[in-house]
Amino acid sequence: MTPLPLVDRRILVTRGASQAPKLSDDLRALGALPVEVPVLEICPPESYEPLDSALRNLGEYDWLIFTSSNSVHVFGERSASLGIVAAPTGLQVATIGAATAQAARDSGLAVSLVPDAYVAESLVTALQNQIAGKRVLLARAAVARDVIPDALRSAGASVDVVDAYQNVMPEAAPHQLRHAYARGLDAATFTSSSSVTHLAHAAQAGGMPFPLKGVRAVSIGPITTQTLHALHWPPVAEADPHDISGLIAAVVRALR
């Protein structure tokens, strides 16, 4: 029998508590010991009014863009609270990533576009030749990158950006990270730029070095990789494709 590739390897999982089990379960199936330290917690934005206002006027938009499954879930919840039961006819939906697309379909939306690569730049490339003169609604996390709205406006679109949620660092993260680091870690997985910056804040608050000494960083995609480089923790592997299955394969490559 072929031995499991990650036997007894302690892998840090930084995803939010509600999203960590999928990654942890898949790592565990390969023999790893996933160590969950959620550094992201999904919280309401400062106000739902901009999102609610956009939802009340959803028929005025040509495109609706989601960059995460979290924004899809909030979209569905706020729509239900406003009595909106279906998307207007003619509204096209674009998403980044297969998981986001599936969340949109599960909520009853017909997805028109999912770019091949799970990054903002690929979405912009796919849309830029058909977006001039169109109205676009982008629902996303607060304090996200402006790559999509800036590029689509340059291509002639009118873009409204609304905060669907915000990522905050759980209060317990520094203590949990200190405990996990003291017991030893072989690698740390990162699924977003926010997971990198929040782990840096948790390490600082917990009195630990950052980068975590002796721990290999594994990134889900190029933007997360850029953030790791900016914080002087170059990843030893990057997922390809840029999803959870690709991330797990990257962990195997990193620790083989």
mmCIF file of C-alpha atoms in Angstrom:
data_model
loop_
_atom_site.group_PDB
_atom_site.id
_atom_site.type_symbol
_atom_site.label_atom_id
_atom_site.label_comp_id
_atom_site.label_asym_id
_atom_site.label_seq_id
_atom_site.Cartn_x
_atom_site.Cartn_y
_atom_site.Cartn_z
ATOM 1 C CA MET A 1 0.000 0.000 0.000
ATOM 2 C CA THR A 2 1.314 3.453 -0.942
ATOM 3 C CA PRO A 3 1.922 5.531 2.201
ATOM 4 C CA LEU A 4 -0.115 8.687 2.634
ATOM 5 C CA PRO A 5 1.956 11.706 1.555
ATOM 6 C CA LEU A 6 1.316 13.916 4.600
ATOM 7 C CA VAL A 7 1.468 11.463 7.497
ATOM 8 C CA ASP A 8 1.854 13.283 10.835
ATOM 9 C CA ARG A 9 2.558 16.626 9.155
ATOM 10 C CA ARG A 10 1.100 19.499 11.161
ATOM 11 C CA ILE A 11 -0.539 21.922 8.728
ATOM 12 C CA LEU A 12 -1.843 25.304 9.819
ATOM 13 C CA VAL A 13 -5.314 26.074 8.437
ATOM 14 C CA THR A 14 -6.063 29.803 8.603
ATOM 15 C CA ARG A 15 -9.534 29.843 7.038
ATOM 16 C CA GLY A 16 -12.578 31.085 8.916
ATOM 17 C CA ALA A 17 -14.202 28.566 11.246
ATOM 18 C CA SER A 18 -17.150 27.969 8.909
ATOM 19 C CA GLN A 19 -14.899 27.312 5.897
ATOM 20 C CA ALA A 20 -12.014 25.408 7.478
ATOM 21 C CA PRO A 21 -13.564 21.894 7.651
ATOM 22 C CA LYS A 22 -13.351 21.189 3.902
ATOM 23 C CA LEU A 23 -9.628 21.949 3.773
ATOM 24 C CA SER A 24 -8.955 20.202 7.077
ATOM 25 C CA ASP A 25 -10.866 17.064 6.086
ATOM 26 C CA ASP A 26 -9.029 16.774 2.777
ATOM 27 C CA LEU A 27 -5.655 17.232 4.478
ATOM 28 C CA ARG A 28 -6.584 14.654 7.116
ATOM 29 C CA ALA A 29 -7.420 12.170 4.350
ATOM 30 C CA LEU A 30 -3.786 12.398 3.263
ATOM 31 C CA GLY A 31 -2.501 11.681 6.759
ATOM 32 C CA ALA A 32 -1.924 15.273 7.884
ATOM 33 C CA LEU A 33 -2.729 16.751 11.273
ATOM 34 C CA PRO A 34 -4.594 19.958 10.403
ATOM 35 C CA VAL A 35 -4.280 22.691 13.010
ATOM 36 C CA GLU A 36 -7.127 25.167 12.715
ATOM 37 C CA VAL A 37 -6.392 28.730 13.776
ATOM 38 C CA PRO A 38 -9.114 30.877 12.184
ATOM 39 C CA VAL A 39 -7.685 34.324 11.516
ATOM 40 C CA LEU A 40 -10.733 35.536 9.598
ATOM 41 C CA GLU A 41 -14.221 36.078 10.917
ATOM 42 C CA ILE A 42 -17.029 37.194 8.627
ATOM 43 C CA CYS A 43 -18.912 40.142 10.114
ATOM 44 C CA PRO A 44 -21.564 42.531 8.782
ATOM 45 C CA PRO A 45 -20.336 45.679 7.026
ATOM 46 C CA GLU A 46 -20.569 49.001 8.816
ATOM 47 C CA SER A 47 -23.946 49.449 7.114
ATOM 48 C CA TYR A 48 -26.137 47.305 4.889
ATOM 49 C CA GLU A 49 -27.832 50.349 3.381
ATOM 50 C CA PRO A 50 -25.622 50.622 0.236
ATOM 51 C CA LEU A 51 -26.163 46.917 -0.504
ATOM 52 C CA ASP A 52 -29.888 47.078 0.236
ATOM 53 C CA SER A 53 -30.275 50.139 -1.963
ATOM 54 C CA ALA A 54 -28.534 48.360 -4.829
ATOM 55 C CA LEU A 55 -30.742 45.303 -4.362
ATOM 56 C CA ARG A 56 -33.888 47.417 -4.512
ATOM 57 C CA ASN A 57 -32.656 48.731 -7.863
ATOM 58 C CA LEU A 58 -31.166 45.493 -9.170
ATOM 59 C CA GLY A 59 -33.104 45.753 -12.422
ATOM 60 C CA GLU A 60 -30.995 48.753 -13.420
ATOM 61 C CA TYR A 61 -27.830 46.642 -13.668
ATOM 62 C CA ASP A 62 -26.545 44.584 -16.579
ATOM 63 C CA TRP A 63 -23.948 42.584 -14.641
ATOM 64 C CA LEU A 64 -23.694 41.338 -11.054
ATOM 65 C CA ILE A 65 -20.206 40.272 -9.926
ATOM 66 C CA PHE A 66 -19.293 38.137 -6.919
ATOM 67 C CA THR A 67 -15.697 37.592 -5.807
ATOM 68 C CA SER A 68 -16.418 35.093 -3.008
ATOM 69 C CA SER A 69 -19.059 32.688 -1.789
ATOM 70 C CA ASN A 70 -19.393 34.854 1.324
ATOM 71 C CA SER A 71 -20.706 37.733 -0.768
ATOM 72 C CA VAL A 72 -23.168 35.372 -2.475
ATOM 73 C CA HIS A 73 -24.548 34.225 0.868
ATOM 74 C CA VAL A 74 -24.983 37.787 2.115
ATOM 75 C CA PHE A 75 -26.619 38.748 -1.190
ATOM 76 C CA GLY A 76 -29.139 35.946 -0.711
ATOM 77 C CA GLU A 77 -29.842 36.819 2.913
ATOM 78 C CA ARG A 78 -30.353 40.524 2.232
ATOM 79 C CA SER A 79 -32.493 39.804 -0.833
ATOM 80 C CA ALA A 80 -34.745 37.568 1.251
ATOM 81 C CA SER A 81 -35.030 40.203 3.978
ATOM 82 C CA LEU A 82 -36.165 42.730 1.341
ATOM 83 C CA GLY A 83 -38.666 40.340 -0.239
ATOM 84 C CA ILE A 84 -36.679 39.947 -3.458
ATOM 85 C CA VAL A 85 -37.292 36.388 -4.628
ATOM 86 C CA ALA A 86 -35.662 36.342 -8.064
ATOM 87 C CA ALA A 87 -33.025 38.182 -10.055
ATOM 88 C CA PRO A 88 -34.335 40.490 -12.803
ATOM 89 C CA THR A 89 -34.566 39.068 -16.305
ATOM 90 C CA GLY A 90 -31.488 39.975 -18.303
ATOM 91 C CA LEU A 91 -29.137 40.354 -15.352
ATOM 92 C CA GLN A 92 -25.904 38.481 -16.050
ATOM 93 C CA VAL A 93 -23.825 37.073 -13.225
ATOM 94 C CA ALA A 94 -20.045 36.662 -13.142
ATOM 95 C CA THR A 95 -18.061 34.976 -10.381
ATOM 96 C CA ILE A 96 -14.454 34.306 -9.482
ATOM 97 C CA GLY A 97 -13.865 30.641 -8.734
ATOM 98 C CA ALA A 98 -15.853 27.438 -8.984
ATOM 99 C CA ALA A 99 -16.955 27.550 -5.339
ATOM 100 C CA THR A 100 -18.372 31.041 -5.763
ATOM 101 C CA ALA A 101 -20.126 29.994 -8.959
ATOM 102 C CA GLN A 102 -21.677 26.979 -7.238
ATOM 103 C CA ALA A 103 -22.840 29.136 -4.323
ATOM 104 C CA ALA A 104 -24.502 31.489 -6.810
ATOM 105 C CA ARG A 105 -26.231 28.612 -8.590
ATOM 106 C CA ASP A 106 -27.354 27.153 -5.277
ATOM 107 C CA SER A 107 -28.989 30.499 -4.486
ATOM 108 C CA GLY A 108 -30.939 30.369 -7.734
ATOM 109 C CA LEU A 109 -28.757 32.604 -9.904
ATOM 110 C CA ALA A 110 -27.791 31.687 -13.462
ATOM 111 C CA VAL A 111 -24.034 32.212 -13.801
ATOM 112 C CA SER A 112 -22.980 33.611 -17.167
ATOM 113 C CA LEU A 113 -19.227 33.843 -16.692
ATOM 114 C CA VAL A 114 -16.533 32.090 -14.641
ATOM 115 C CA PRO A 115 -12.992 32.909 -15.813
ATOM 116 C CA ASP A 116 -10.472 30.103 -16.238
ATOM 117 C CA ALA A 117 -8.133 31.494 -13.575
ATOM 118 C CA TYR A 118 -9.510 32.275 -10.135
ATOM 119 C CA VAL A 119 -8.124 35.805 -9.901
ATOM 120 C CA ALA A 120 -9.606 39.262 -10.443
ATOM 121 C CA GLU A 121 -7.443 39.978 -13.462
ATOM 122 C CA SER A 122 -8.880 37.008 -15.367
ATOM 123 C CA LEU A 123 -12.416 38.232 -14.762
ATOM 124 C CA VAL A 124 -11.490 41.666 -16.057
ATOM 125 C CA THR A 125 -9.940 40.151 -19.189
ATOM 126 C CA ALA A 126 -13.043 38.070 -19.852
ATOM 127 C CA LEU A 127 -15.388 41.051 -19.475
ATOM 128 C CA GLN A 128 -13.503 43.992 -20.895
ATOM 129 C CA ASN A 129 -14.637 43.572 -24.521
ATOM 130 C CA GLN A 130 -18.340 43.350 -23.646
ATOM 131 C CA ILE A 131 -18.689 45.757 -20.743
ATOM 132 C CA ALA A 132 -18.609 49.227 -22.362
ATOM 133 C CA GLY A 133 -21.754 51.178 -21.549
ATOM 134 C CA LYS A 134 -22.973 48.546 -19.083
ATOM 135 C CA ARG A 135 -23.943 49.035 -15.443
ATOM 136 C CA VAL A 136 -22.168 46.693 -13.049
ATOM 137 C CA LEU A 137 -22.813 45.869 -9.401
ATOM 138 C CA LEU A 138 -19.853 44.401 -7.502
ATOM 139 C CA ALA A 139 -20.639 42.883 -4.092
ATOM 140 C CA ARG A 140 -17.500 42.134 -2.121
ATOM 141 C CA ALA A 141 -15.644 42.331 1.185
ATOM 142 C CA ALA A 142 -14.873 45.711 2.661
ATOM 143 C CA VAL A 143 -11.328 46.941 2.015
ATOM 144 C CA ALA A 144 -10.828 44.702 -1.015
ATOM 145 C CA ARG A 145 -8.528 45.443 -3.947
ATOM 146 C CA ASP A 146 -9.812 47.862 -6.587
ATOM 147 C CA VAL A 147 -8.527 45.891 -9.584
ATOM 148 C CA ILE A 148 -11.983 44.936 -10.875
ATOM 149 C CA PRO A 149 -13.855 48.257 -10.545
ATOM 150 C CA ASP A 150 -10.903 50.322 -11.804
ATOM 151 C CA ALA A 151 -10.341 48.136 -14.860
ATOM 152 C CA LEU A 152 -14.036 47.858 -15.767
ATOM 153 C CA ARG A 153 -14.468 51.628 -15.497
ATOM 154 C CA SER A 154 -11.472 52.034 -17.799
ATOM 155 C CA ALA A 155 -13.258 49.725 -20.244
ATOM 156 C CA GLY A 156 -16.310 52.007 -20.236
ATOM 157 C CA ALA A 157 -18.532 50.414 -17.602
ATOM 158 C CA SER A 158 -20.398 52.176 -14.808
ATOM 159 C CA VAL A 159 -19.516 50.261 -11.642
ATOM 160 C CA ASP A 160 -21.139 50.406 -8.209
ATOM 161 C CA VAL A 161 -19.193 48.714 -5.413
ATOM 162 C CA VAL A 162 -21.015 47.675 -2.230
ATOM 163 C CA ASP A 163 -19.644 46.022 0.905
ATOM 164 C CA ALA A 164 -21.396 42.738 1.612
ATOM 165 C CA TYR A 165 -19.299 41.879 4.675
ATOM 166 C CA GLN A 166 -15.988 42.557 6.353
ATOM 167 C CA ASN A 167 -13.206 40.268 7.555
ATOM 168 C CA VAL A 168 -12.039 40.773 11.125
ATOM 169 C CA MET A 169 -9.513 38.857 13.211
ATOM 170 C CA PRO A 170 -11.094 36.738 15.967
ATOM 171 C CA GLU A 171 -9.987 37.696 19.470
ATOM 172 C CA ALA A 172 -8.828 34.151 20.165
ATOM 173 C CA ALA A 173 -6.462 33.991 17.174
ATOM 174 C CA PRO A 174 -3.239 35.180 18.895
ATOM 175 C CA HIS A 175 -3.629 32.698 21.768
ATOM 176 C CA GLN A 176 -4.556 29.837 19.433
ATOM 177 C CA LEU A 177 -1.630 30.610 17.140
ATOM 178 C CA ARG A 178 0.847 30.766 20.049
ATOM 179 C CA HIS A 179 -0.316 27.339 21.229
ATOM 180 C CA ALA A 180 -0.125 25.836 17.733
ATOM 181 C CA TYR A 181 3.311 27.321 17.036
ATOM 182 C CA ALA A 182 4.704 26.046 20.355
ATOM 183 C CA ARG A 183 3.712 22.480 19.405
ATOM 184 C CA GLY A 184 5.363 22.803 15.991
ATOM 185 C CA LEU A 185 4.070 23.369 12.461
ATOM 186 C CA ASP A 186 5.354 22.029 9.165
ATOM 187 C CA ALA A 187 3.431 24.346 6.835
ATOM 188 C CA ALA A 188 0.869 27.125 6.820
ATOM 189 C CA THR A 189 -1.862 27.382 4.190
ATOM 190 C CA PHE A 190 -3.217 30.695 2.955
ATOM 191 C CA THR A 191 -6.414 31.072 0.929
ATOM 192 C CA SER A 192 -6.451 34.878 0.579
ATOM 193 C CA SER A 193 -4.360 37.976 1.089
ATOM 194 C CA SER A 194 -6.462 38.722 4.166
ATOM 195 C CA SER A 195 -5.464 35.414 5.739
ATOM 196 C CA VAL A 196 -1.810 36.459 5.374
ATOM 197 C CA THR A 197 -2.187 39.926 6.858
ATOM 198 C CA HIS A 198 -4.436 38.711 9.668
ATOM 199 C CA LEU A 199 -1.970 35.960 10.595
ATOM 200 C CA ALA A 200 0.769 38.592 10.705
ATOM 201 C CA HIS A 201 -1.347 40.637 13.113
ATOM 202 C CA ALA A 202 -2.083 37.559 15.232
ATOM 203 C CA ALA A 203 1.607 36.694 15.421
ATOM 204 C CA GLN A 204 2.504 40.227 16.454
ATOM 205 C CA ALA A 205 -0.253 40.308 19.080
ATOM 206 C CA GLY A 206 0.869 36.928 20.426
ATOM 207 C CA GLY A 207 4.539 37.848 20.631
ATOM 208 C CA MET A 208 5.646 35.483 17.872
ATOM 209 C CA PRO A 209 7.987 36.033 14.931
ATOM 210 C CA PHE A 210 6.519 36.671 11.523
ATOM 211 C CA PRO A 211 7.213 34.878 9.252
ATOM 212 C CA LEU A 212 6.798 31.896 11.541
ATOM 213 C CA LYS A 213 10.293 30.441 11.825
ATOM 214 C CA GLY A 214 10.713 27.028 10.248
ATOM 215 C CA VAL A 215 7.180 26.954 8.801
ATOM 216 C CA ARG A 216 6.673 26.689 5.040
ATOM 217 C CA ALA A 217 4.051 28.951 3.499
ATOM 218 C CA VAL A 218 1.729 27.556 0.817
ATOM 219 C CA SER A 219 -0.407 29.965 -1.232
ATOM 220 C CA ILE A 220 -3.681 29.472 -3.078
ATOM 221 C CA GLY A 221 -2.924 31.948 -5.856
ATOM 222 C CA PRO A 222 -0.845 34.813 -7.259
ATOM 223 C CA ILE A 223 -2.390 37.650 -5.270
ATOM 224 C CA THR A 224 -1.936 35.776 -2.007
ATOM 225 C CA THR A 225 1.611 35.008 -3.122
ATOM 226 C CA GLN A 226 2.257 38.710 -3.731
ATOM 227 C CA THR A 227 1.118 39.494 -0.205
ATOM 228 C CA LEU A 228 3.363 36.785 1.244
ATOM 229 C CA HIS A 229 6.331 38.200 -0.670
ATOM 230 C CA ALA A 230 5.490 41.709 0.533
ATOM 231 C CA LEU A 231 5.610 40.416 4.124
ATOM 232 C CA HIS A 232 8.914 38.593 3.462
ATOM 233 C CA TRP A 233 7.507 35.056 3.592
ATOM 234 C CA PRO A 234 7.895 33.677 0.040
ATOM 235 C CA PRO A 235 5.696 30.602 -0.397
ATOM 236 C CA VAL A 236 7.409 27.347 -1.237
ATOM 237 C CA ALA A 237 4.437 26.338 -3.413
ATOM 238 C CA GLU A 238 1.395 27.900 -5.072
ATOM 239 C CA ALA A 239 -1.841 26.129 -5.934
ATOM 240 C CA ASP A 240 -2.612 25.338 -9.574
ATOM 241 C CA PRO A 241 -5.532 25.461 -10.093
ATOM 242 C CA HIS A 242 -6.164 28.193 -7.551
ATOM 243 C CA ASP A 243 -8.684 26.297 -5.440
ATOM 244 C CA ILE A 244 -8.739 24.001 -2.420
ATOM 245 C CA SER A 245 -7.778 20.876 -4.383
ATOM 246 C CA GLY A 246 -4.889 22.794 -5.934
ATOM 247 C CA LEU A 247 -3.847 24.076 -2.519
ATOM 248 C CA ILE A 248 -3.729 20.563 -1.095
ATOM 249 C CA ALA A 249 -1.637 19.387 -4.039
ATOM 250 C CA ALA A 250 0.704 22.319 -3.395
ATOM 251 C CA VAL A 251 1.053 21.284 0.258
ATOM 252 C CA VAL A 252 2.020 17.787 -0.865
ATOM 253 C CA ARG A 253 4.642 19.232 -3.231
ATOM 254 C CA ALA A 254 5.986 21.505 -0.511
ATOM 255 C CA LEU A 255 6.416 18.731 2.058
ATOM 256 C CA ARG A 256 7.330 15.821 -0.153
#
